[in-house]
Amino acid sequence: MKERIKFTLNGKTTELDVDSDRKLLWVLRTDLGLTGTKYGCGEGFCGACTVLIDGEAERSCQTSMIEIKNRTVVTIEGLEKDGDLHPLQKAFMDNDALQCGYCTPGMILNAYAMLSNNPDPTEQQIIDGMEDNLCRCGAHKRIIKAIQVAAKSMGGF
Amino acid sequence: MKNENYLNLDFTDRLGDILIDRRDFLKSFGGGIFILMTISAPSVFAQRPSLPTDFNAFLRVGEDGRVSCFTGKIEMGQGVITSLAQMLADELDVDLESVDMVMGDTDLCPWDMGTFGSMSTRFFGPPLRAAGAEGRRVLLELAAEQLNEPIDQLVVENGIVYARSDNKKSVSYAQLAKGQKIARFASEKVPVKTPDQFKIMGKSYLRQDAREKVTGKAKYAGDVRLPGMLYACILRPPDHHAKRIAVDVSAAKEVEGVRVIEENDLIAVLHEYPDVAEKALSKIKAEYETPESDLDENTIFDHLVKVAPNGNVVAENGDLEKGKAEAAKIFKESFLDGYKAHTPIEPHTAVVHVEGDKATVWPSSQTPFTAKNEVAQALGFPAENVRVISPFVGGGFGGKTRNLQVVEAARLSKLSGKPVQVAWSREEEFFHDSFRPAAVVKIDSGVDQNGRIVFWDYHVYFAGERGAQHFYAVPNSRTMAHGSGWGGDPGTHPFATGAWRAPGNNTNTFARESQIDIMAAAAGMDPVEFRLQNMSDEKMRRVLSAAAEKFNWKPAKAPSGRGYGVACGTDAGTSVATMAEVAVNPDTGRVTVKRVVCAQDMGLAVNPHGATIQMEGCITMGLGYAMAEDLHFKGGRILDLNFDAYEIPRFSWLPKIETVIIDAKNDAPQGGGEPAIITMGAVVANAVFDAAGARIKRLPVSAERVKNEIKL
Ligand code: FES
Ligand code: FES
């Protein structure tokens, strides 16, 4: 059923007439043209589609449009502020925390939410927090490093 | 990639007969200095289907002084975008930032076989460097004329040529290239730099594509969106051997905005939104007839040995009978390895736009030129009417050498008259993947009183020759390969099989290095000492010693209870030795890999940092096939269809990883994208034996198997 859905997307108020049970992932990628959010499994297993909803990491392939009504969504495209990369993005670059890069947006946003809940995580907490985000290229070691570096440079978020 | 900058070139202009010779090929590229080169991989040119025939990559120094390298290789995470640029920048004396890589565009780049087999740096390196050196030479000749100085009195820095005597006398590459139209073949007469002259090669650089990838701007095939584009979902059978006997698409047709296309075997639902297409697809009712089969992940091995063809001799020396007579102990073992999926996080995807008798293709493919021909064939177009533009590829590992999805998108675009995107779901990816073949290795071997291997009789069934040949000093030895490591005659495998990161070598190395360990233990020797005692290959000895030093290996007979394992291997010209420390939970059999040390001799490491990352990637990915990955199936029905059923490595699996790259600057660069993965199965199995006395002869080394075998 089509419904008018109003939400905040990367800082901007957005209104859409969409079928309210369509998944956020596809609305972002097609209707809104924000292709930084990736499809990897469609079932909530891989985390490639991770976005922030009211600051929490959520899997957009499992999120219906109705669930984001009046809420705040941030995608990878919304992390850069006035041309400045977010410290996590910088740390992923500087620490080569990516190979093919396909899992990267989901990794960064998942880490973002994790750090906002726990600005100074131990290595084990990072591992636990990232456990359900999959990377096939095997960039894990450097992703952990990047998150540690970002946490430090953000000095407690 | 940088291709986007060239999309506005006049496409039609370069089609038809224009590709006929090299001058014409270059005609459309504007001014500048062109250096043409050939890749020397021996078999490559025999397969070349199209002109030009005498070069397959080139570089251009443009009129703006920027250097572009045009190559049919693609970037899928292995970092060639950076390492190839480094070689060029160094030879030309320009900074890395002024090099653009234009990759995998079949109109702009000359023909290339594909990106796989760790070949990019290996075969591309030397000609690319020669071309860079040639380019520098041409520029120096021009500069000599302009500055009125002999060539040997000129120096270059960052793309500016100076007179040695007076550095105010200078001219830039941009000025030199202006108005020129020079094309030269890389003669290889101009010497390339020696390692002590390297400024950029051999140094570590961050990835050139990182910024695009952390901001979500990097475009993969699924991110290509064209006006009017439709997303297609295709009806799939439940089993590879299922025959469709009835289908009813009427309910799907009723969904608003949906188009249903049927052509022979192909039934697809198209819509402007992929999720709507998917929903409509689920409304199609189809019935199938599926033949019974008792093949599954347990019965497949006997089947494979039964259907295997007679073997080819891969290597042979001495006399096996004589060796057997000398043996004090004989070991007869079989090793088993099941099917593995590639599971790149980006499933196979393609966008195809057919306009009239031309098609433009954006695929996630490791083989853009093959895709071009496949599309042409499927559409009945001449090949030159098809242009493939390669976006970033979200992981390949060998699986994206097949382009089924590209052909599907091409057919549907032609049939619908619209640009069409086919993006496989994860379930489709698991179903249509070309799996790493299940395989069996049977080894008969023996040692004498002193722990010397006196004979070795090796038979591999369906893992092929790659990595089958050992590197031990065995006086009587035979290596036979039965069937290929890629596939087999119909009736061999129940579904498609193909290359998987270091094809076959993972299985061969698992079997060989397990057998070596079994012999070492029986001989009462430390597994490293046993290997060194039976090894004359100097390169491998160096690598093994380097790993042992880094690991701080202390000799002990296995099982020592420490959980230490070792395995050696060779792949793509590179030698690798890996050591691991594991812990085994005695109640559950669960294995935790705590530490992995990997040493590698890959000749000149063009980008050691990039090579290190590739090694870490191999080790991490390799944990998957070593400890968990094993495809479940029943006949042609794949039972593992998503990541809940088919487990791949996660953060918590990560051991402490330490890598060593042997300094071999004067040797030609060898492959780096695959070798470190081949030892992972064996090193884990051997470490588990050392920890718990459990000898696992079938991959993966799963908790259940270990639990049943625990002896300590
Ligand atoms: S695509 Fe959403 S979790 Fe995998
Ligand atoms: S970098 Fe390729 S999947 Fe993570």
mmCIF file of C-alpha atoms in Angstrom, chain A residues 44-109:
data_model
loop_
_atom_site.group_PDB
_atom_site.id
_atom_site.type_symbol
_atom_site.label_atom_id
_atom_site.label_comp_id
_atom_site.label_asym_id
_atom_site.label_seq_id
_atom_site.Cartn_x
_atom_site.Cartn_y
_atom_site.Cartn_z
ATOM 1 C CA GLY A 44 20.158 -9.909 7.470
ATOM 2 C CA PHE A 45 23.237 -12.152 7.548
ATOM 3 C CA CYS A 46 26.028 -10.056 6.039
ATOM 4 C CA GLY A 47 25.698 -6.406 7.057
ATOM 5 C CA ALA A 48 26.577 -4.956 3.633
ATOM 6 C CA CYS A 49 23.304 -3.007 3.752
ATOM 7 C CA THR A 50 23.905 -1.464 7.195
ATOM 8 C CA VAL A 51 22.618 2.095 7.753
ATOM 9 C CA LEU A 52 22.070 4.189 10.869
ATOM 10 C CA ILE A 53 18.513 4.603 12.053
ATOM 11 C CA ASP A 54 18.274 7.049 14.940
ATOM 12 C CA GLY A 55 21.979 6.428 15.425
ATOM 13 C CA GLU A 56 21.758 2.642 15.681
ATOM 14 C CA ALA A 57 23.147 0.252 13.059
ATOM 15 C CA GLU A 58 20.282 -1.465 11.273
ATOM 16 C CA ARG A 59 20.122 -3.784 8.278
ATOM 17 C CA SER A 60 18.267 -1.924 5.585
ATOM 18 C CA CYS A 61 17.397 -5.147 3.748
ATOM 19 C CA GLN A 62 15.278 -6.090 6.773
ATOM 20 C CA THR A 63 13.784 -2.660 7.418
ATOM 21 C CA SER A 64 10.408 -1.754 5.948
ATOM 22 C CA MET A 65 9.749 1.830 4.961
ATOM 23 C CA ILE A 66 6.999 2.076 7.551
ATOM 24 C CA GLU A 67 9.587 1.491 10.267
ATOM 25 C CA ILE A 68 11.537 4.610 9.393
ATOM 26 C CA LYS A 69 8.583 6.945 9.431
ATOM 27 C CA ASN A 70 9.597 10.117 11.282
ATOM 28 C CA ARG A 71 13.007 8.705 12.053
ATOM 29 C CA THR A 72 16.521 9.677 11.097
ATOM 30 C CA VAL A 73 18.474 7.661 8.547
ATOM 31 C CA VAL A 74 22.158 8.088 7.772
ATOM 32 C CA THR A 75 23.833 6.261 4.893
ATOM 33 C CA ILE A 76 27.510 6.154 3.931
ATOM 34 C CA GLU A 77 26.901 9.153 1.672
ATOM 35 C CA GLY A 78 25.912 11.171 4.744
ATOM 36 C CA LEU A 79 29.095 10.736 6.760
ATOM 37 C CA GLU A 80 31.206 13.268 4.922
ATOM 38 C CA LYS A 81 30.705 16.741 6.392
ATOM 39 C CA ASP A 82 31.509 19.726 4.129
ATOM 40 C CA GLY A 83 34.007 17.704 2.165
ATOM 41 C CA ASP A 84 35.677 16.375 5.317
ATOM 42 C CA LEU A 85 35.696 12.653 5.756
ATOM 43 C CA HIS A 86 34.528 11.215 9.047
ATOM 44 C CA PRO A 87 37.448 9.936 11.176
ATOM 45 C CA LEU A 88 36.276 6.375 10.544
ATOM 46 C CA GLN A 89 36.422 6.888 6.795
ATOM 47 C CA LYS A 90 39.889 8.392 7.135
ATOM 48 C CA ALA A 91 41.025 5.546 9.338
ATOM 49 C CA PHE A 92 39.693 2.939 6.893
ATOM 50 C CA MET A 93 41.671 4.646 4.120
ATOM 51 C CA ASP A 94 44.853 5.157 6.086
ATOM 52 C CA ASN A 95 44.868 1.617 7.431
ATOM 53 C CA ASP A 96 43.889 -0.097 4.194
ATOM 54 C CA ALA A 97 40.858 -1.580 5.865
ATOM 55 C CA LEU A 98 39.384 -2.629 2.544
ATOM 56 C CA GLN A 99 40.155 -4.612 -0.548
ATOM 57 C CA CYS A 100 37.274 -4.913 -2.985
ATOM 58 C CA GLY A 101 35.473 -2.326 -0.870
ATOM 59 C CA TYR A 102 32.054 -3.871 -1.212
ATOM 60 C CA CYS A 103 31.571 -4.557 2.506
ATOM 61 C CA THR A 104 33.132 -1.224 3.461
ATOM 62 C CA PRO A 105 30.102 1.081 3.772
ATOM 63 C CA GLY A 106 28.377 -1.441 6.037
ATOM 64 C CA MET A 107 31.531 -1.936 8.089
ATOM 65 C CA ILE A 108 31.998 1.800 8.591
ATOM 66 C CA LEU A 109 28.401 2.429 9.625
#
